[in-house]
Each structure stands twice: as C-alpha cells, then as structure tokens.
C-alpha cells in the first residue's frame, strides 16, 4: 500500500471564503462594542 500525503484533505480557508470575511466582521463589531462601553464620551450612539 502506497500512501501519498500530498493528496490528503486539508481544512484550509481561502481569502475568498465568505465565512472568513463574516468572521472578521463579527470580531471587528465585538471590538467596537467593547471599546464603546469603555469610552467615557457623552456619545450615546455606537459608531457604525
């Protein structure tokens, strides 16, 4: 039996993957939420 590791399936996400883009958007929104809560500005509306 010959096994070739070059054809093994990989779980690699490509930059064109929409799931990767959505994950980046969600993480960015989370960072904005955390920073907005900690800011002591009179601004009540969260930035977009």
C-alpha positions as protocol buffer text, in pm:
chain_id: "A"
residue {
  index: 1
  type: UNK
  ca { x: 0 y: 0 z: 0 }
}
residue {
  index: 2
  type: UNK
  ca { x: 139 y: 338 z: -101 }
}
residue {
  index: 3
  type: UNK
  ca { x: 19 y: 646 z: 86 }
}
residue {
  index: 4
  type: UNK
  ca { x: 79 y: 989 z: -56 }
}
residue {
  index: 5
  type: UNK
  ca { x: 44 y: 1278 z: 191 }
}
residue {
  index: 6
  type: UNK
  ca { x: 28 y: 1537 z: -86 }
}
residue {
  index: 7
  type: UNK
  ca { x: -332 y: 1447 z: -166 }
}
residue {
  index: 8
  type: UNK
  ca { x: -459 y: 1448 z: 192 }
}
residue {
  index: 9
  type: UNK
  ca { x: -755 y: 1676 z: 254 }
}
residue {
  index: 10
  type: UNK
  ca { x: -672 y: 1999 z: 430 }
}
residue {
  index: 11
  type: UNK
  ca { x: -902 y: 2234 z: 620 }
}
residue {
  index: 12
  type: UNK
  ca { x: -756 y: 2550 z: 464 }
}
residue {
  index: 13
  type: UNK
  ca { x: -976 y: 2855 z: 427 }
}
residue {
  index: 14
  type: UNK
  ca { x: -911 y: 3077 z: 129 }
}
residue {
  index: 15
  type: UNK
  ca { x: -928 y: 3460 z: 135 }
}
residue {
  index: 16
  type: UNK
  ca { x: -1226 y: 3447 z: -100 }
}
residue {
  index: 17
  type: UNK
  ca { x: -1426 y: 3245 z: 152 }
}
residue {
  index: 18
  type: UNK
  ca { x: -1731 y: 3446 z: 266 }
}
residue {
  index: 19
  type: UNK
  ca { x: -1723 y: 3274 z: 604 }
}
residue {
  index: 20
  type: UNK
  ca { x: -1377 y: 3416 z: 666 }
}
residue {
  index: 21
  type: UNK
  ca { x: -1499 y: 3767 z: 577 }
}
residue {
  index: 22
  type: UNK
  ca { x: -1803 y: 3732 z: 803 }
}
residue {
  index: 23
  type: UNK
  ca { x: -1588 y: 3613 z: 1095 }
}
residue {
  index: 24
  type: UNK
  ca { x: -1363 y: 3919 z: 1055 }
}
residue {
  index: 25
  type: UNK
  ca { x: -1671 y: 4144 z: 1052 }
}
residue {
  index: 26
  type: UNK
  ca { x: -1810 y: 3986 z: 1369 }
}
residue {
  index: 27
  type: UNK
  ca { x: -1478 y: 4017 z: 1551 }
}
residue {
  index: 28
  type: UNK
  ca { x: -1449 y: 4382 z: 1445 }
}
residue {
  index: 29
  type: UNK
  ca { x: -1801 y: 4454 z: 1573 }
}
residue {
  index: 30
  type: UNK
  ca { x: -1716 y: 4290 z: 1904 }
}
residue {
  index: 31
  type: UNK
  ca { x: -1403 y: 4506 z: 1941 }
}
residue {
  index: 32
  type: UNK
  ca { x: -1608 y: 4820 z: 1865 }
}
residue {
  index: 33
  type: UNK
  ca { x: -1869 y: 4719 z: 2125 }
}
residue {
  index: 34
  type: UNK
  ca { x: -1606 y: 4664 z: 2395 }
}
residue {
  index: 35
  type: UNK
  ca { x: -1425 y: 4990 z: 2319 }
}
residue {
  index: 36
  type: UNK
  ca { x: -1751 y: 5186 z: 2306 }
}
residue {
  index: 37
  type: UNK
  ca { x: -1854 y: 5057 z: 2650 }
}
residue {
  index: 38
  type: UNK
  ca { x: -1519 y: 5157 z: 2800 }
}
residue {
  index: 39
  type: UNK
  ca { x: -1513 y: 5504 z: 2644 }
}
residue {
  index: 40
  type: UNK
  ca { x: -1637 y: 5783 z: 2869 }
}
residue {
  index: 41
  type: UNK
  ca { x: -1759 y: 6008 z: 2592 }
}
residue {
  index: 42
  type: UNK
  ca { x: -2106 y: 6160 z: 2609 }
}
residue {
  index: 43
  type: UNK
  ca { x: -2176 y: 5992 z: 2275 }
}
residue {
  index: 44
  type: UNK
  ca { x: -2468 y: 5756 z: 2325 }
}
residue {
  index: 45
  type: UNK
  ca { x: -2485 y: 5617 z: 1975 }
}
residue {
  index: 46
  type: UNK
  ca { x: -2243 y: 5341 z: 1883 }
}
residue {
  index: 47
  type: UNK
  ca { x: -2032 y: 5412 z: 1573 }
}
residue {
  index: 48
  type: UNK
  ca { x: -2113 y: 5217 z: 1260 }
}
